[in-house]
Short mmCIF file of C-alpha atoms in Angstrom, two decimals:
data_model
loop_
_atom_site.label_atom_id
_atom_site.label_comp_id
_atom_site.label_asym_id
_atom_site.label_seq_id
_atom_site.Cartn_x
_atom_site.Cartn_y
_atom_site.Cartn_z
CA MET A 1 0.16 -0.02 -0.27
CA LYS A 2 1.51 2.91 -0.86
CA LEU A 3 1.56 6.18 1.43
CA VAL A 4 -0.09 9.63 1.33
CA ASN A 5 1.33 12.23 2.67
CA LYS A 6 -1.58 14.81 3.13
CA ASN A 7 -2.34 18.58 4.63
CA TRP A 8 -3.54 17.97 8.24
CA ILE A 9 -5.10 19.89 10.33
CA LEU A 10 -4.64 19.44 14.22
CA GLU A 11 -5.04 20.73 17.34
CA CYS A 12 -1.62 21.88 20.03
CA GLU A 13 -2.08 20.00 23.17
CA TYR A 14 -0.63 22.52 24.90
CA CYS A 15 -2.08 26.00 23.21
CA LYS A 16 -4.93 24.81 21.85
CA ASN A 17 -4.43 26.22 18.13
CA SER A 18 -5.30 24.48 15.23
CA PHE A 19 -1.87 23.92 12.85
CA HIS A 20 -1.37 22.39 9.54
CA HIS A 21 0.97 19.14 9.25
CA PHE A 22 1.52 17.65 5.70
CA GLY A 23 2.57 14.97 6.10
CA TYR A 24 1.10 10.71 5.43
CA LYS A 25 0.14 10.29 9.87
CA ALA A 26 -1.88 12.74 11.85
CA ASN A 27 0.74 12.00 15.00
CA LYS A 28 2.04 15.68 15.22
CA LYS A 29 1.01 16.68 19.00
CA PHE A 30 2.96 20.45 19.30
CA CYS A 31 2.54 22.92 16.86
CA SER A 32 6.23 23.94 17.89
CA CYS A 33 8.92 22.72 19.88
CA ASP A 34 8.56 26.01 22.35
CA CYS A 35 4.72 23.96 23.17
CA ARG A 36 6.62 20.92 23.36
CA LYS A 37 9.43 22.09 25.46
CA LYS A 38 7.00 24.07 28.31
CA SER A 39 4.28 21.53 27.84
CA ALA A 40 7.26 18.81 29.24
CA THR A 41 8.66 21.45 31.88
CA ALA A 42 4.65 21.74 32.73
CA GLN A 43 4.65 17.89 33.65
CA SER A 44 7.59 17.44 35.77
CA THR A 45 7.08 21.18 37.58
CA ILE A 46 6.05 20.12 41.28
CA THR A 47 4.90 22.12 44.32
CA CYS A 48 7.57 22.18 47.35
CA THR A 49 6.63 22.91 51.46
CA CYS A 50 9.51 23.80 53.50
CA GLU A 51 9.37 21.45 55.96
CA ILE A 52 10.62 24.09 58.58
CA CYS A 53 8.67 27.62 57.54
CA GLY A 54 5.61 26.27 55.34
CA LYS A 55 7.59 28.45 52.44
CA GLN A 56 5.97 27.22 48.69
CA TRP A 57 7.71 27.68 45.90
CA GLN A 58 7.95 25.59 42.10
CA THR A 59 10.36 23.55 41.15
CA LEU A 60 11.06 20.74 38.87
CA ARG A 61 10.47 17.21 39.67
CA CYS A 62 14.10 16.62 39.65
CA HIS A 63 14.85 19.55 41.55
CA PHE A 64 13.20 18.07 44.72
CA SER A 65 13.99 20.08 48.07
CA ARG A 66 12.32 19.70 51.89
CA THR A 67 13.78 22.81 52.57
CA CYS A 68 13.29 26.24 51.49
CA SER A 69 16.82 27.30 51.85
CA ARG A 70 20.32 26.61 53.36
CA THR A 71 19.28 27.68 57.27
CA CYS A 72 16.17 25.66 56.64
CA GLY A 73 17.86 23.00 55.57
CA ALA A 74 20.34 22.84 58.65
CA LYS A 75 17.67 23.56 60.79
CA ILE A 76 16.39 20.27 59.50
CA ASN A 77 19.56 17.93 61.94
CA LYS A 78 18.36 20.32 64.57
CA TYR A 79 18.31 17.38 66.78
CA SER A 80 20.46 14.69 65.46
CA SER A 81 22.80 13.34 67.15
CA LYS A 82 25.24 13.50 64.26
CA ASP A 83 24.67 17.16 64.75
CA LYS A 84 27.24 18.05 67.68
CA SER A 85 26.79 21.77 67.75
CA LYS A 86 24.22 23.52 69.80
CA TRP A 87 21.29 25.53 68.85
CA THR A 88 21.40 28.92 71.10
CA LYS A 89 19.50 31.56 70.57
CA ILE A 90 21.74 35.31 69.79
CA THR A 91 21.28 38.98 69.55
CA CYS A 92 23.03 40.66 66.73
CA GLU A 93 25.72 42.95 68.06
CA LEU A 94 25.38 45.04 65.45
CA CYS A 95 21.79 45.07 64.78
CA GLY A 96 20.40 43.78 67.60
CA LYS A 97 18.18 40.95 65.66
CA ASN A 98 17.53 37.95 67.82
CA VAL A 99 18.32 34.49 65.71
CA GLU A 100 19.75 30.99 66.09
CA ARG A 101 22.62 29.68 64.82
CA ARG A 102 24.75 26.24 66.06
CA ILE A 103 27.70 27.39 68.13
CA LYS A 104 30.31 24.78 67.54
CA ASP A 105 32.84 26.70 69.73
CA ASN A 106 33.75 30.21 71.53
CA ASN A 107 33.99 31.69 67.91
CA SER A 108 33.21 35.52 67.42
CA LYS A 109 31.85 35.44 64.44
CA HIS A 110 28.84 33.74 66.03
CA LYS A 111 27.54 37.00 67.65
CA PHE A 112 26.24 38.24 63.92
CA CYS A 113 23.19 37.60 63.14
CA SER A 114 24.50 37.69 59.42
CA CYS A 115 27.43 38.08 56.72
CA ASP A 116 27.25 41.17 56.45
CA CYS A 117 27.06 42.22 60.09
CA ARG A 118 29.97 40.36 60.61
CA LYS A 119 31.79 42.03 57.95
CA LYS A 120 29.91 45.65 59.18
CA GLY A 121 31.26 45.13 62.28
CA ALA A 122 35.02 43.34 62.11
CA TYR A 123 35.20 43.25 66.04
CA PHE A 124 36.35 39.03 65.17
CA TRP A 125 39.46 40.01 63.09
CA LEU A 126 40.33 42.56 65.92
CA LYS A 127 39.90 39.19 69.02
CA ASP A 128 40.63 36.47 66.38
CA ALA A 129 43.34 37.29 65.13
CA LYS A 130 46.75 35.98 64.95
CA PRO A 131 50.00 37.08 65.13
CA ALA A 132 52.25 36.19 61.47
CA MET A 133 55.66 37.07 60.25
CA SER A 134 54.66 38.49 57.79
CA ARG A 135 51.63 40.68 55.72
CA HIS A 136 49.76 37.76 53.59
CA LYS A 137 46.96 38.33 51.93
CA THR A 138 44.01 38.03 54.14
CA GLY A 139 45.30 41.41 56.52
CA MET A 140 48.95 43.08 58.03
CA TYR A 141 50.48 42.02 60.39
CA THR A 142 52.05 44.70 62.64
CA SER A 143 54.61 44.76 64.57
CA LEU A 144 53.68 47.09 67.76
CA CYS A 145 50.58 44.98 68.75
CA GLY A 146 51.38 41.61 67.63
CA LEU A 147 48.51 41.14 65.52
CA THR A 148 47.03 40.67 61.95
CA PHE A 149 44.24 43.32 60.82
CA ARG A 150 42.43 43.33 57.49
CA PHE A 151 42.74 46.00 55.08
CA ASP A 152 39.52 46.71 53.29
CA SER A 153 40.92 49.23 50.23
CA SER A 154 44.62 50.99 49.39
CA TYR A 155 43.91 53.55 51.77
CA GLU A 156 43.76 52.19 54.31
CA LEU A 157 46.82 49.11 54.16
CA ARG A 158 48.66 52.88 52.74
CA ARG A 159 47.80 54.15 56.05
CA MET A 160 48.44 50.58 58.14
CA LYS A 161 52.00 50.97 56.37
CA GLU A 162 52.71 54.59 57.70
CA LEU A 163 51.78 54.09 61.03
CA ASP A 164 53.59 50.53 61.08
CA TYR A 165 56.57 51.51 59.55
CA VAL A 166 56.91 55.91 58.75
CA GLU A 167 55.46 57.67 62.19
CA LYS A 168 57.46 57.50 65.46
CA ASP A 169 55.32 58.53 67.97
CA VAL A 170 53.00 55.86 67.28
CA LYS A 171 52.16 53.57 70.49
CA SER A 172 49.72 51.31 68.99
CA TRP A 173 46.69 50.85 66.39
CA LYS A 174 44.58 48.92 65.55
CA ARG A 175 40.71 48.88 63.51
CA CYS A 176 37.66 50.48 65.13
CA ASP A 177 35.71 47.77 67.17
CA PHE A 178 32.67 50.49 67.89
CA SER A 179 29.79 52.67 65.83
CA ILE A 180 28.97 55.98 65.87
CA PRO A 181 25.58 57.10 65.73
CA TRP A 182 24.43 59.54 63.34
CA LYS A 183 22.08 61.57 60.83
CA ASN A 184 22.56 61.49 57.12
CA SER A 185 21.26 64.18 54.71
CA ASN A 186 17.00 62.58 54.87
CA GLY A 187 17.65 62.81 58.41
CA GLU A 188 17.95 59.10 58.85
CA ASN A 189 19.84 57.33 62.13
CA VAL A 190 22.25 55.91 61.34
CA ASN A 191 25.25 54.13 62.44
CA TYR A 192 29.15 53.78 60.91
CA ILE A 193 32.25 52.18 62.08
CA PRO A 194 34.83 53.95 61.97
CA ASP A 195 38.90 53.10 60.28
CA LEU A 196 41.25 52.81 62.87
CA LEU A 197 41.98 54.42 66.22
CA VAL A 198 45.36 54.77 67.11
CA THR A 199 47.48 55.57 70.48
CA TYR A 200 50.03 57.50 70.39
CA ASN A 201 53.02 58.15 72.82
CA ASP A 202 51.60 60.61 74.89
CA GLU A 203 48.93 58.52 75.88
CA SER A 204 46.49 60.58 73.15
CA VAL A 205 43.79 58.85 71.48
CA VAL A 206 43.02 59.86 67.97
CA ILE A 207 40.25 58.12 65.59
CA GLU A 208 41.29 58.25 61.93
CA GLU A 209 38.46 57.81 59.23
CA LEU A 210 39.96 57.55 55.53
CA LYS A 211 39.15 59.05 52.33
CA GLY A 212 39.25 58.92 49.22
CA ARG A 213 36.76 61.81 47.01
CA LEU A 214 34.90 63.59 49.89
CA GLN A 215 30.95 63.11 49.67
CA PRO A 216 27.81 65.74 51.50
CA ASN A 217 27.67 62.64 54.02
CA ASP A 218 31.09 62.86 54.88
CA VAL A 219 30.73 66.31 56.79
CA LEU A 220 27.93 64.91 58.67
CA LYS A 221 30.05 61.89 59.65
CA MET A 222 32.88 64.51 60.86
CA LYS A 223 30.64 66.43 62.78
CA ALA A 224 29.36 63.04 64.72
CA GLY A 225 32.94 61.73 64.79
CA ILE A 226 34.00 64.99 66.81
CA GLU A 227 31.67 64.82 69.12
CA TYR A 228 32.00 61.29 69.77
CA ALA A 229 35.72 61.81 70.46
CA GLU A 230 34.81 64.88 72.72
CA GLN A 231 32.51 62.70 74.81
CA ARG A 232 35.23 60.20 75.33
CA GLY A 233 38.85 62.31 75.69
CA TRP A 234 39.92 61.76 72.15
CA LYS A 235 40.64 63.63 68.80
CA TYR A 236 38.98 62.86 65.21
CA LYS A 237 40.67 62.96 62.27
CA LEU A 238 39.53 62.69 58.14
CA ILE A 239 42.85 61.73 56.61
CA GLN A 240 42.20 62.10 52.13
CA TYR A 241 44.30 60.50 49.90
CA ASP A 242 44.38 61.19 46.23
CA GLU A 243 41.50 62.99 45.66
CA LYS A 244 40.88 63.39 42.31
CA PRO A 245 38.59 66.20 40.40
CA ASN A 246 35.20 64.87 39.04
CA PHE A 247 35.50 67.13 35.54
CA PRO A 248 33.09 66.88 32.87
CA LEU A 249 33.35 65.58 29.37
CA VAL A 250 35.58 68.52 27.02
CA HIS A 251 32.96 70.13 24.48
CA LEU A 252 34.02 70.52 20.99
CA GLY A 253 33.43 73.54 18.81
CA MET A 254 34.58 72.99 14.91
CA TYR A 255 36.62 75.04 12.43
CA GLU A 256 37.97 75.09 9.27
CA ASN A 257 41.14 75.78 7.44
CA ASP A 258 42.55 75.52 4.13
CA TYR A 259 43.54 72.57 5.37
CA GLY A 260 40.55 71.32 6.60
CA ARG A 261 38.37 71.17 9.07
CA PHE A 262 39.11 70.26 12.74
CA MET A 263 37.61 70.02 15.93
CA ARG A 264 39.09 72.08 19.43
CA PRO A 265 37.41 72.57 22.75
CA THR A 266 35.22 76.19 22.95
CA GLY A 267 36.62 78.65 25.27
CA GLU A 268 33.57 77.50 27.82
CA SER A 269 34.62 73.86 27.76
CA VAL A 270 38.42 75.51 28.85
CA PHE A 271 37.74 78.08 31.71
CA MET A 272 34.87 76.10 33.44
CA HIS A 273 37.71 72.83 33.00
CA MET A 274 40.24 75.30 35.11
CA SER A 275 37.99 77.04 37.81
CA LEU A 276 37.46 73.13 38.13
CA MET A 277 40.76 72.43 38.86
CA ILE A 278 41.08 75.54 40.33
CA ALA A 279 38.56 74.44 42.76
CA GLN A 280 40.78 71.96 44.10
CA GLN A 281 42.26 74.45 46.48
CA SER A 282 39.36 75.21 48.22
CA THR A 283 40.66 73.54 52.43
CA CYS A 284 36.09 74.45 52.88
CA LEU A 285 34.77 71.02 53.15
CA ARG A 286 30.82 71.49 52.80
CA LYS A 287 31.95 72.27 49.32
CA LYS A 288 35.15 73.39 46.59
CA VAL A 289 34.11 76.92 44.61
CA ALA A 290 36.45 78.68 42.51
CA ALA A 291 35.34 81.81 39.96
CA VAL A 292 37.20 82.83 37.23
CA PHE A 293 36.42 86.10 35.81
CA THR A 294 37.79 86.17 31.46
CA ASP A 295 36.72 89.86 29.64
CA ALA A 296 33.85 89.15 27.12
CA ASP A 297 35.82 87.70 24.78
CA LEU A 298 36.85 84.69 26.40
CA LEU A 299 40.43 85.84 24.98
CA ARG A 300 42.21 87.03 28.52
CA VAL A 301 41.49 85.88 32.01
CA LEU A 302 41.17 89.20 34.52
CA CYS A 303 41.27 87.26 37.75
CA PHE A 304 40.07 83.86 39.96
CA GLY A 305 39.56 83.40 43.04
CA TYR A 306 38.13 80.47 45.50
CA ASN A 307 36.32 80.21 49.03
CA GLY A 308 38.29 79.45 51.57
CA ASN A 309 38.75 81.47 54.74
CA VAL A 310 41.14 84.43 55.35
CA SER A 311 44.76 84.92 54.01
CA GLY A 312 47.29 83.96 56.99
CA GLY A 313 44.65 82.10 59.38
CA PRO A 314 44.13 78.52 59.51
CA ASN A 315 43.56 76.80 56.68
CA GLN A 316 39.91 75.21 57.66
CA CYS A 317 36.23 75.51 58.18
CA ASP A 318 35.34 77.79 61.34
CA SER A 319 32.50 75.03 61.78
CA LEU A 320 30.80 72.44 60.14
CA ASP A 321 27.71 73.28 60.60
CA GLU A 322 25.93 74.45 57.25
CA GLY A 323 25.94 77.93 56.30
CA ALA A 324 28.25 78.76 58.96
CA CYS A 325 31.44 77.61 57.82
CA GLY A 326 32.77 80.87 58.01
CA CYS A 327 34.46 80.65 54.57
CA THR A 328 34.50 83.69 52.05
CA HIS A 329 33.15 82.75 48.79
CA ALA A 330 34.99 82.30 45.57
CA GLU A 331 33.20 85.41 43.52
CA ILE A 332 34.80 87.55 46.04
CA ASN A 333 38.00 86.52 46.53
CA ALA A 334 38.43 86.56 43.04
CA LEU A 335 37.33 90.49 43.32
CA THR A 336 39.24 91.24 45.44
CA LYS A 337 42.36 90.66 43.13
CA SER A 338 41.45 92.29 40.59
CA ILE A 339 43.36 95.23 39.11
CA SER A 340 41.27 96.34 35.75
CA SER A 341 37.20 97.39 34.93
CA LEU A 342 35.27 94.24 35.37
CA ASP A 343 32.11 95.95 32.84
CA GLY A 344 31.04 93.68 30.59
CA SER A 345 33.12 90.74 31.47
CA THR A 346 31.96 86.81 32.01
CA CYS A 347 31.82 84.74 35.29
CA PHE A 348 32.84 81.40 35.14
CA VAL A 349 32.21 79.78 38.61
CA THR A 350 31.35 76.06 40.09
CA LEU A 351 28.40 76.86 41.57
CA SER A 352 25.77 79.38 41.33
CA PRO A 353 26.14 82.89 43.01
CA CYS A 354 24.45 83.76 46.20
CA LEU A 355 22.60 86.41 46.76
CA ALA A 356 24.99 88.90 48.29
CA CYS A 357 27.64 87.51 45.70
CA ALA A 358 25.33 88.53 42.69
CA LYS A 359 24.81 91.94 43.88
CA VAL A 360 28.52 92.26 44.04
CA LEU A 361 28.95 90.74 40.40
CA VAL A 362 26.00 93.39 39.72
CA ASN A 363 27.90 96.17 41.19
CA ARG A 364 31.29 95.22 38.66
CA GLY A 365 29.58 95.33 35.89
CA VAL A 366 29.57 91.43 35.29
CA LYS A 367 27.42 90.64 32.17
CA ARG A 368 27.41 87.06 32.00
CA VAL A 369 27.48 84.34 34.48
CA ILE A 370 28.12 80.89 33.41
CA TYR A 371 27.99 78.03 36.85
CA TYR A 372 28.62 74.16 36.82
CA GLU A 373 26.43 73.43 39.45
CA THR A 374 23.08 74.74 41.55
CA TYR A 375 23.42 76.42 44.81
CA ARG A 376 21.15 75.66 47.19
CA ASN A 377 18.88 79.02 47.12
CA ALA A 378 18.17 80.40 43.56
CA ALA A 379 17.31 83.90 44.56
CA GLY A 380 20.98 85.10 43.30
CA ILE A 381 20.21 83.92 40.11
CA THR A 382 16.92 85.55 39.97
CA LEU A 383 18.46 88.72 41.34
CA LEU A 384 21.33 88.51 37.94
CA LYS A 385 18.71 87.86 35.83
CA GLN A 386 16.21 90.99 37.09
CA PHE A 387 19.77 93.02 36.32
CA GLY A 388 19.64 91.88 32.99
CA VAL A 389 23.09 89.32 33.36
CA LYS A 390 22.98 86.71 31.20
CA VAL A 391 23.02 83.67 33.31
CA GLU A 392 23.32 80.17 31.60
CA LYS A 393 24.20 76.93 33.08
CA PHE A 394 27.58 75.09 31.54
CA GLU A 395 25.29 71.44 30.72
CA ASN A 396 23.06 73.44 28.40
CA LEU A 397 25.33 75.83 27.05
CA SER A 398 27.71 73.16 25.71
CA GLU A 399 24.74 71.44 23.45
CA GLN A 400 23.92 75.23 22.11
CA THR A 401 27.55 75.79 21.58
CA TYR A 402 27.84 72.32 19.41
CA SER A 403 25.07 73.28 17.36
CA GLU A 404 26.18 76.31 16.59
CA ASN A 405 29.00 75.45 15.69
CA SER A 406 28.20 72.51 14.02
CA THR A 407 27.19 71.49 10.01
CA LEU A 408 24.44 68.92 9.71
CA VAL A 409 24.98 65.95 7.14
CA GLU A 410 22.57 67.12 5.04
CA ASP A 411 24.52 70.76 4.41
CA LEU A 412 27.27 68.75 3.07
CA PRO A 413 28.09 69.33 -1.05
CA LYS A 414 27.12 65.43 -2.77
CA ILE A 415 29.83 63.62 -4.30
CA ASN A 416 29.18 61.51 -6.96
CA CYS A 417 31.38 58.64 -6.67
CA GLY A 418 29.71 56.86 -9.33
CA CYS A 419 29.15 53.57 -7.20
CA CYS A 420 25.45 53.90 -7.69
CA ASP A 421 25.23 54.32 -11.42
CA LEU A 422 27.21 51.30 -11.41
CA VAL A 423 24.61 49.51 -8.58
CA GLN A 424 21.35 50.45 -10.97
CA SER A 425 22.91 49.75 -14.35
CA LEU A 426 23.66 46.16 -12.86
CA VAL A 427 19.99 45.70 -11.18
#
């Protein structure tokens, strides 16, 4: 008997959609490979229930498990004779959470509810550290106290080496085993653990916090740390390493000559980067600000300055409170150095002027202000605009400058290379 192929109309067993099958038997059950795989998965999917916490979840039959996690799995053998550890209720020393833990020995790592709290606490590195003859990958050995301490960053390792080998008046040092409460910028009560606790030969104790780039919350941490240290007769110091300025991208403008068309940084980009670099000279911890005054054509620098304390005074703020640091603003310091007229000049400032500085800029005849970041009070910008001063943000200015100096692709002359004619002739 000769078999004849027919066009069968069948129904998929998974999605229930009709499909065409060309063959001599109507033996196809699924319309596609996806439906076949999904059907096989659905048939092998089961519902598991954790024997400890009662949580339910879907999984494949081959992945059946009696518990939902490793913690619940460990509790199955809680009363097993093979398990020699004791289950004990403990209170986490960092967050205060009550949990059950298997205690095999008197290791201090069992005093925390999780690995995150244990790492943040860093207590077990202080109490369980063993002497070593050299620094290894788990920490650094200090000859002053004969212990090995871990380090979380290159800044900590660098400072540990300075305390151990460079500074001669250090008696001992260790990682801090306490936390300091403070309020962040959102008003939330949080804790943080400082980096090092240093004891000097004169019995003075200093809390050291190591930082790379200073953030706004770091000033609030310093304020809380200073209060915490003063209550105990200690000192608090922040040590900063290798701060690199966070410069924006260089905005380019276009120019042409006999050799072709080229790109170069715009004048606004050059002087804004100059002000950002000068701002790194500031000793203010709350905000580093600088101002650069140029002529209207952006060809000559008239004066520049950055915010800071009085000339010849201490290189620090009078206070860490907001609005009461006591630093002279960058615009005022720059104007005190100017020896020429500023009529029609342009001011490049990293932070938009406050109300008092805006009044001084209007009195000196400044006609254009370009700022990088916005001050918390926009009253200064409003005053400048009322008196006809052109105020622009550098981020918005870059797009306008580039669009004015650039040439669109549609405006370029069309070149006939002959390739299109060749393709049309072949077609």
